[in-house]
XYZ file of C-alpha atoms in Angstrom:
592
model
C 62.773 -19.019 21.473
C 62.275 -15.692 19.352
C 63.421 -12.565 20.053
C 60.954 -9.807 20.228
C 62.796 -6.885 20.639
C 64.733 -7.887 17.442
C 61.942 -8.177 15.799
C 60.177 -4.636 16.588
C 63.435 -3.076 15.576
C 63.813 -5.128 12.286
C 59.999 -4.332 11.459
C 60.507 -0.520 12.210
C 63.467 -0.317 9.584
C 62.387 -2.241 6.958
C 58.537 -3.289 7.262
C 58.926 -5.869 3.908
C 61.478 -8.121 5.859
C 60.088 -11.191 7.558
C 63.028 -12.745 9.702
C 62.652 -16.259 11.343
C 65.132 -17.341 14.045
C 65.418 -20.980 15.011
C 65.742 -22.044 18.527
C 69.191 -22.209 20.757
C 69.158 -25.658 21.028
C 69.692 -26.408 17.459
C 73.833 -25.481 16.894
C 73.180 -27.014 13.744
C 71.036 -24.963 12.054
C 71.982 -20.783 13.008
C 71.304 -19.069 9.866
C 68.781 -16.300 9.230
C 66.266 -16.438 6.550
C 65.624 -13.185 5.319
C 62.917 -12.757 2.511
C 61.323 -9.852 0.656
C 57.902 -9.740 -0.156
C 57.347 -9.605 -4.106
C 57.762 -6.401 -5.745
C 56.589 -5.445 -9.715
C 58.483 -6.927 -12.079
C 61.655 -5.607 -13.429
C 64.250 -6.313 -16.309
C 66.293 -7.518 -13.831
C 64.099 -9.882 -11.865
C 61.876 -11.457 -14.532
C 64.535 -14.168 -15.262
C 64.352 -15.229 -11.892
C 62.829 -18.407 -10.741
C 60.167 -17.820 -8.235
C 61.331 -19.527 -4.693
C 60.720 -23.278 -4.081
C 58.269 -24.445 -1.522
C 60.935 -26.236 0.426
C 63.380 -23.410 0.776
C 61.690 -21.753 3.150
C 57.723 -20.656 3.801
C 56.064 -17.534 2.034
C 54.503 -15.244 3.810
C 51.279 -14.318 1.801
C 50.925 -10.649 0.482
C 48.160 -8.533 1.836
C 47.791 -6.544 -1.211
C 45.537 -8.002 -4.297
C 47.504 -6.612 -6.884
C 50.857 -8.263 -5.757
C 48.921 -11.973 -5.414
C 48.515 -11.871 -9.115
C 51.599 -10.856 -11.024
C 49.631 -10.831 -14.122
C 47.376 -7.513 -13.066
C 45.219 -6.033 -16.050
C 45.910 -2.462 -15.907
C 42.993 -0.373 -17.721
C 40.967 2.890 -17.516
C 38.090 3.577 -15.458
C 35.039 1.290 -16.013
C 32.471 2.993 -18.136
C 28.948 1.595 -17.840
C 27.218 0.572 -21.131
C 23.607 1.378 -21.266
C 23.401 -0.891 -24.384
C 20.112 -3.319 -24.204
C 18.724 -1.175 -21.225
C 14.921 -0.055 -21.419
C 15.519 3.389 -20.168
C 11.949 4.168 -20.629
C 10.321 1.306 -18.741
C 13.264 1.652 -15.864
C 12.611 5.070 -15.519
C 8.673 4.681 -15.035
C 8.994 1.843 -12.928
C 11.242 3.841 -10.410
C 9.285 6.979 -11.061
C 8.557 7.841 -7.180
C 9.725 10.858 -5.089
C 11.015 10.559 -2.267
C 9.838 13.434 0.096
C 11.781 14.218 3.188
C 9.659 13.370 6.507
C 9.711 16.862 8.528
C 7.760 15.200 11.382
C 10.816 15.440 13.942
C 12.335 18.770 12.729
C 12.160 21.600 14.675
C 9.811 24.351 13.891
C 12.464 27.164 13.309
C 14.107 25.099 10.579
C 10.704 24.683 8.545
C 11.560 27.607 6.208
C 15.034 26.299 5.394
C 13.745 22.466 5.035
C 11.350 23.528 2.533
C 13.811 25.703 0.685
C 15.866 22.402 0.645
C 13.226 20.405 -0.491
C 12.432 22.621 -3.259
C 15.842 22.998 -4.790
C 15.926 19.129 -4.506
C 13.032 18.782 -6.523
C 14.553 21.427 -8.996
C 17.843 19.667 -9.290
C 16.320 15.985 -9.694
C 13.819 17.238 -12.389
C 17.049 19.073 -14.380
C 19.227 15.866 -13.720
C 16.486 14.288 -15.181
C 16.209 15.806 -18.413
C 19.631 15.986 -18.823
C 20.308 12.477 -18.372
C 17.422 10.759 -20.309
C 16.688 13.601 -22.596
C 14.095 12.276 -25.076
C 14.539 8.724 -24.526
C 12.254 8.995 -21.543
C 8.638 11.612 -21.749
C 8.171 11.502 -18.020
C 11.972 12.976 -17.372
C 10.986 16.452 -18.973
C 7.363 16.614 -17.548
C 8.109 18.935 -14.723
C 10.305 20.828 -17.021
C 7.454 21.396 -19.462
C 5.071 21.779 -17.043
C 7.530 24.630 -15.205
C 8.138 26.479 -18.300
C 4.841 27.196 -19.383
C 2.853 28.012 -15.994
C 5.826 29.466 -14.133
C 7.019 26.471 -12.036
C 3.520 25.389 -10.942
C 4.445 21.624 -10.651
C 7.939 22.954 -8.927
C 6.461 25.768 -7.117
C 7.718 26.044 -3.393
C 5.480 24.810 -0.800
C 3.430 27.041 1.136
C 5.406 27.917 4.256
C 5.306 30.486 7.319
C 6.556 33.372 8.116
C 6.529 34.805 11.672
C 5.010 37.891 12.364
C 6.666 40.930 12.100
C 5.376 42.107 15.654
C 7.692 39.712 18.164
C 6.627 41.499 21.159
C 3.256 39.495 21.116
C -0.167 39.822 20.033
C -0.761 42.679 16.914
C -3.773 44.106 18.781
C -5.148 44.930 22.303
C -7.278 42.363 23.917
C -11.114 43.558 24.275
C -14.039 41.762 26.069
C -16.862 40.565 24.040
C -19.112 40.505 27.330
C -18.677 44.353 28.224
C -18.515 45.772 24.848
C -15.010 46.177 24.031
C -13.307 47.428 26.753
C -10.728 44.907 28.653
C -7.170 44.323 29.343
C -4.456 44.212 27.051
C -3.439 41.163 25.143
C -0.936 38.838 26.243
C 1.913 36.870 24.343
C 1.032 34.265 22.134
C 3.928 31.577 21.521
C 4.157 30.247 18.224
C 5.641 26.608 17.838
C 5.782 25.197 14.331
C 5.824 21.177 14.985
C 5.812 18.381 12.934
C 4.939 17.792 9.463
C 3.761 14.522 7.959
C 5.529 13.555 5.035
C 3.331 12.875 1.977
C 3.792 10.106 -0.774
C 3.038 12.104 -4.225
C 5.120 12.063 -6.964
C 4.978 15.586 -7.490
C 3.534 15.671 -10.892
C 6.016 13.420 -12.626
C 3.170 11.762 -14.106
C 1.262 13.143 -17.200
C -1.210 12.727 -19.558
C 0.489 14.248 -22.894
C 3.675 13.205 -22.908
C 4.914 15.603 -24.865
C 8.476 16.399 -25.227
C 10.433 19.683 -25.254
C 13.112 18.634 -27.837
C 10.541 16.881 -30.263
C 11.720 19.245 -32.972
C 12.957 17.629 -35.605
C 13.592 13.813 -36.296
C 16.831 14.338 -37.796
C 18.400 15.711 -34.315
C 16.633 13.406 -32.198
C 17.766 9.679 -30.827
C 15.521 7.253 -32.459
C 13.268 5.524 -30.018
C 9.714 3.910 -29.467
C 6.628 5.380 -29.923
C 5.170 3.550 -27.553
C 5.303 3.101 -23.946
C 3.523 0.735 -21.760
C 3.823 2.882 -18.524
C 2.614 6.163 -19.521
C 0.467 7.497 -22.386
C 1.897 9.484 -25.094
C 0.066 11.683 -27.577
C 0.652 11.916 -30.788
C 3.701 14.030 -32.055
C 3.680 16.432 -34.731
C 6.969 17.490 -36.398
C 7.824 21.169 -36.125
C 10.217 23.080 -38.029
C 13.483 23.942 -36.608
C 13.060 27.309 -34.629
C 16.182 29.548 -33.280
C 16.351 28.188 -29.848
C 17.026 24.868 -31.266
C 19.955 26.221 -33.775
C 21.335 27.987 -30.544
C 21.370 24.817 -28.487
C 23.413 22.714 -31.010
C 26.194 25.157 -30.823
C 25.825 26.363 -27.174
C 28.966 25.521 -25.319
C 27.024 24.834 -22.199
C 26.365 21.621 -20.837
C 22.701 22.507 -19.641
C 20.034 22.418 -22.048
C 18.355 25.727 -22.567
C 15.022 24.700 -21.479
C 16.562 23.821 -18.244
C 18.513 27.078 -17.765
C 15.047 28.921 -18.299
C 14.035 26.603 -15.305
C 17.029 27.561 -12.951
C 16.277 30.949 -13.797
C 12.852 31.647 -13.653
C 11.707 33.493 -10.659
C 10.492 31.581 -7.898
C 6.968 31.587 -6.765
C 6.336 33.922 -3.776
C 5.248 31.653 -0.723
C 1.988 32.248 1.379
C 2.676 34.326 4.400
C 0.668 32.921 7.688
C 0.883 35.042 10.610
C 1.663 33.094 13.688
C -0.171 35.036 16.269
C -3.830 36.187 15.907
C -4.608 39.811 14.817
C -7.345 40.389 17.307
C -8.081 38.664 20.635
C -11.195 39.214 22.586
C -12.074 38.313 26.080
C -14.896 35.830 26.329
C -15.623 35.299 30.324
C -17.541 32.189 31.170
C -16.894 30.505 27.942
C -17.525 26.898 29.073
C -14.459 24.248 28.678
C -16.912 21.427 27.711
C -15.841 19.081 24.836
C -19.434 18.379 23.831
C -20.921 22.176 23.239
C -20.412 24.304 20.159
C -21.074 27.754 21.173
C -19.298 29.692 18.534
C -20.710 30.664 14.883
C -19.916 32.915 12.249
C -23.006 33.629 10.211
C -22.815 35.004 6.596
C -24.049 38.340 7.964
C -20.571 38.874 9.197
C -21.896 38.666 12.604
C -20.453 36.154 15.246
C -22.328 34.248 17.632
C -21.109 33.586 21.163
C -22.795 31.851 24.035
C -21.122 32.584 27.664
C -23.251 31.140 30.538
C -26.765 32.013 30.283
C -26.228 34.768 27.462
C -25.583 35.108 23.469
C -23.416 38.081 22.486
C -23.354 38.916 18.782
C -20.058 40.860 17.566
C -20.379 42.701 13.987
C -17.284 42.116 11.892
C -17.941 45.229 10.325
C -18.477 47.661 12.919
C -16.450 45.976 15.914
C -19.249 46.095 18.075
C -20.671 43.996 20.670
C -24.477 43.388 21.653
C -26.161 41.101 23.844
C -28.972 39.172 22.025
C -30.564 37.131 24.915
C -30.227 36.029 28.447
C -31.953 32.851 29.508
C -34.001 32.607 32.451
C -34.706 30.203 35.060
C -30.857 29.651 35.381
C -30.887 28.198 31.810
C -27.942 27.523 29.776
C -26.318 27.917 26.365
C -25.441 24.917 25.398
C -24.977 25.141 21.313
C -26.030 27.821 18.464
C -26.141 27.916 14.729
C -26.926 30.602 12.315
C -29.599 29.565 9.447
C -28.044 29.644 5.903
C -27.470 33.114 4.760
C -30.178 34.662 6.875
C -30.413 36.550 10.406
C -32.207 34.140 12.482
C -30.065 32.062 14.899
C -31.144 29.146 16.584
C -29.704 28.277 20.448
C -29.922 24.967 22.145
C -30.189 25.347 26.049
C -29.167 22.630 29.010
C -32.606 22.048 29.686
C -33.158 20.622 26.027
C -35.088 23.765 24.638
C -34.648 25.187 21.403
C -34.986 28.804 20.527
C -34.898 30.466 17.297
C -34.207 34.081 17.582
C -34.293 37.063 14.706
C -31.233 38.941 15.441
C -32.450 42.099 13.504
C -35.238 42.814 15.726
C -33.559 41.084 18.874
C -36.759 38.923 19.245
C -37.131 34.972 20.285
C -39.734 33.610 17.196
C -40.156 30.597 18.700
C -39.305 27.838 21.332
C -39.474 24.308 20.498
C -39.266 21.365 22.667
C -38.669 17.504 22.274
C -35.728 16.760 23.877
C -34.911 16.011 27.676
C -31.320 16.375 28.067
C -29.142 19.267 26.695
C -28.892 20.213 23.272
C -25.503 20.075 21.868
C -25.204 20.563 18.923
C -27.738 22.240 15.901
C -27.258 22.229 11.989
C -29.430 23.782 9.408
C -30.597 22.796 6.146
C -32.756 25.704 4.587
C -35.863 25.090 6.826
C -34.709 22.306 8.516
C -33.316 22.382 11.877
C -31.817 19.177 13.272
C -30.835 19.103 16.827
C -28.640 16.727 18.743
C -28.905 16.024 22.480
C -27.518 14.184 25.314
C -30.395 11.993 25.568
C -28.827 10.222 22.288
C -31.623 11.361 19.996
C -31.367 13.858 16.662
C -34.962 15.431 16.156
C -35.658 17.073 12.678
C -37.283 19.863 12.756
C -39.340 21.808 10.100
C -39.670 25.600 11.192
C -42.819 25.845 8.758
C -45.036 23.977 10.569
C -46.296 23.570 14.106
C -45.232 20.307 15.445
C -41.809 20.768 17.285
C -40.294 18.139 14.924
C -40.967 15.830 12.281
C -38.432 13.455 12.509
C -36.362 11.369 14.925
C -33.276 9.561 14.479
C -32.380 7.123 17.393
C -28.938 5.176 16.286
C -26.637 7.042 18.822
C -26.024 5.201 22.135
C -24.876 8.442 24.009
C -24.775 12.059 23.415
C -24.594 13.523 20.204
C -22.039 16.363 20.079
C -21.499 16.682 16.346
C -24.171 17.793 13.379
C -23.304 19.123 10.086
C -25.706 19.202 6.968
C -24.559 19.070 3.568
C -26.970 20.987 1.673
C -25.834 20.358 -1.578
C -26.273 16.565 -1.236
C -29.026 16.670 1.336
C -26.984 14.531 3.540
C -26.386 14.600 7.315
C -23.283 13.782 9.186
C -23.836 13.023 13.146
C -20.734 12.317 15.546
C -21.849 11.093 19.320
C -19.962 10.127 22.725
C -20.325 6.262 21.393
C -17.151 6.817 19.083
C -19.447 6.210 16.160
C -20.077 8.587 12.987
C -23.245 8.416 11.029
C -24.197 9.583 7.631
C -28.341 10.189 6.712
C -29.837 10.269 3.615
C -32.399 13.192 4.109
C -34.933 12.634 6.539
C -34.419 9.012 6.280
C -34.594 7.120 9.847
C -32.060 4.652 8.607
C -28.621 5.595 8.292
C -26.747 5.307 4.563
C -23.454 4.798 6.633
C -21.999 3.729 9.873
C -18.376 4.633 10.567
C -16.684 2.845 13.921
C -12.992 3.473 13.014
C -12.863 6.182 15.726
C -11.675 5.287 19.260
C -13.246 8.073 21.240
C -15.636 10.474 20.487
C -16.528 12.252 17.390
C -17.254 15.621 17.411
C -15.470 17.545 14.609
C -17.336 16.750 11.724
C -16.518 19.103 8.014
C -17.861 18.459 4.885
C -15.597 19.452 1.756
C -17.050 22.067 -0.253
C -14.836 21.375 -3.051
C -15.229 17.218 -3.778
C -18.435 15.621 -3.894
C -19.269 13.371 -0.750
C -15.995 13.782 0.811
C -16.478 13.841 4.641
C -13.745 14.954 7.578
C -13.859 13.658 11.253
C -11.734 13.925 14.159
C -12.063 11.848 17.349
C -10.873 12.676 20.848
C -8.183 12.298 23.133
C -8.004 8.411 22.877
C -8.076 8.526 19.103
C -6.155 11.596 17.859
C -6.921 10.904 14.417
C -8.502 12.871 11.422
C -10.277 10.676 9.020
C -11.759 11.809 5.601
C -14.481 9.440 4.020
C -16.109 8.817 0.653
C -19.315 8.610 1.408
C -20.782 7.635 -1.820
C -18.478 4.400 -1.730
C -18.198 4.430 2.376
C -14.750 4.243 2.024
C -11.783 5.831 4.499
C -9.602 7.993 2.065
C -7.211 9.251 5.003
C -6.298 8.445 8.489
C -3.732 10.847 9.739
C -2.476 10.434 13.326
C -2.194 14.456 15.074
C -1.297 13.547 18.325
C -3.629 15.665 20.299
C -7.229 15.491 20.844
C -9.307 16.788 17.682
C -11.788 19.033 18.717
C -13.068 20.890 15.644
C -12.658 20.696 11.714
C -13.660 23.336 9.276
C -12.711 23.384 5.275
C -11.631 26.514 3.539
C -14.013 27.846 0.828
C -11.323 29.194 -1.151
C -8.517 26.523 -1.154
C -8.916 22.684 -1.017
C -7.527 23.273 2.816
C -8.893 22.020 6.014
C -8.461 23.559 9.704
C -8.396 21.677 13.011
C -8.508 22.569 16.579
C -6.665 20.388 19.351
C -6.671 20.022 23.110
C -4.505 17.566 24.907
C -1.604 17.928 24.933
C -0.404 21.190 22.533
C -3.643 22.816 22.047
C -2.582 23.724 18.578
C -4.411 24.914 15.453
C -3.028 23.033 12.132
C -3.547 23.969 8.662
C -3.725 21.119 6.280
C -3.380 20.762 2.373
C -5.663 18.317 0.937
C -5.553 15.675 -0.650
C -1.823 15.146 0.855
C -2.842 15.810 4.403
C 0.629 18.020 4.382
C 0.803 20.322 7.385
C 0.866 24.004 6.002
C 0.815 25.767 9.390
C 0.397 25.177 13.002
C -0.534 27.939 15.138
C 0.078 27.834 19.089
C -1.027 30.506 21.840
C -4.474 29.098 23.531
C -3.546 27.437 27.133
C -6.583 25.482 27.177
C -7.778 23.246 24.625
C -9.597 25.173 21.524
C -12.956 23.686 21.455
C -14.402 26.258 19.267
C -13.811 26.788 15.464
C -16.002 29.276 13.115
C -14.972 30.603 9.489
C -15.352 34.061 8.199
C -17.948 34.888 5.569
C -15.317 35.659 2.879
C -13.419 32.777 3.866
C -10.071 34.350 4.680
C -10.259 34.394 8.596
C -10.672 31.532 11.563
C -11.858 32.580 14.738
C -11.137 30.027 17.929
C -12.431 29.669 21.032
C -10.953 27.990 23.992
C -11.282 27.122 27.889
C -8.963 30.323 28.424
C -11.909 32.465 27.943
C -10.667 34.000 24.633
C -11.560 34.257 20.899
C -8.687 34.792 18.618
C -8.722 35.829 15.403
C -6.206 34.269 12.760
C -5.567 35.514 9.081
C -4.829 31.838 7.399
C -6.311 31.705 4.012
C -5.928 33.604 0.741
C -8.647 35.541 -1.147
C -10.908 34.327 -3.498
C -9.570 36.041 -6.547
C -12.929 35.206 -8.387
C -14.618 37.521 -5.804
C -12.202 40.534 -6.439
C -13.750 43.360 -8.076
C -12.983 44.833 -11.290
C -9.454 46.485 -11.397
C -10.491 49.197 -13.248
C -13.489 51.795 -13.818
C -14.403 50.761 -17.136
C -14.501 47.065 -16.780
C -16.945 47.725 -13.768
C -18.790 49.585 -16.255
C -18.780 47.222 -18.774
C -19.824 44.216 -15.829
C -22.855 46.301 -15.409
C -24.530 46.122 -18.633
C -27.369 43.665 -18.912
């Protein structure tokens, strides 16, 4: 029987001893065999023979070094790159991983994007320092950043809260009573999730030119061909002063990398989270299928409120009533004609009226629909109207006939209509979850898309890329899909998490704005084609059903069931439309 107390005490004094005590019944063998664990060989123990197996059991050692007496002691392991094609390996693994901002809080968005920018810069410099001339793509971002002030690695667009933290920046006015109203309410701003984009951030280049291809003598020999990237012919140049400074530089970082790290950062775009103007819009209908707000090219905003249409002048901030429908009729849709002053108005009784806004006069009333007119769209002299009676009527306002063509492919109410004037194509969406693309007045649809699982009201044609169409689905769908109408293929499919009520493209930049209903009533600005969220604006307490863009392309106006119109400064100015900076240049520009 073993004595546990003796074992514990002895182990506390000397952990290297193992004691085996025989049973008390055997009086002949009362000896205690003590063995020490093997230690490092010394001069005094090298000549000793190892213990025999029949002498006593030897407990195994837990240390791998002690298990093998012939251990090889050497310096740290240094990897060898001999026989490895760094060009091919780097080209195959050349995919940047962008962090997913979907689960991050809005308050940390700026910090997250700063960290992402710093990681990209560090990754670019690290690749350039490690691979150098061996991989042309390693210095692609480096060279482009030096030539275009960090264009490739520029900080993405971020959101800066407005300086006014106590609420809206201007008092609320009433659009129905000509400007008298109550004061604005506080607009809460929460910036939610941002989908990650799977771009490689410009690491693939067409030229493949190197910063260090200065002299064949100072460069490591390498192959001139690459199976994965195109490389333009290299031209030898004389040794410059910068190269001589780099050869004798004491810094481990190359001079081009130092320029990249010390170059000034691109100033991020500031998007205010609160609207700069709020107008009361009493009786603004909370109906998903209607289209009651449109901002014309003459800087006149038309709004349908109940049985009346009001015009808000963007230049003078004045509000005037255009019309008041009779016979208890209601305004269900409206749309400005191109750059003119005529406004088309659809009513709940199926009528389409054309009003001259300058003369405040109805010039024509057209029939043809048996139910309310939910959507309107102009294509020069062609006016298309979609109705709850499931039909689309194409009207030529130059002729006496009330309509010249009729589309009857939709099975439920037609709530979305948008013409692409340049390509002469019409997109229509309905409550039957279908999206049609029509080639001119051809009664047979060019494309029929059935991927949406809810009503398609939000439709927008891209002004920057031919044939690109964006569409949004209702509560059961919650997705924004972009289509290539030239091929009929689905390009993007993004889940927004909320009902998509309206879509519009920016004129000045390749960006997209979407308004949403249940459950967050938010406004989202997307970067196309990455479909990464640039900004998320909140403040409406009901679903944001109505959306329109100002003529200069800088401001959007949103309308919601909370009976307010909110104006947001979202986009930057178009630099091409800016006036000359000097009087002399202005004088020369007027010469013919």
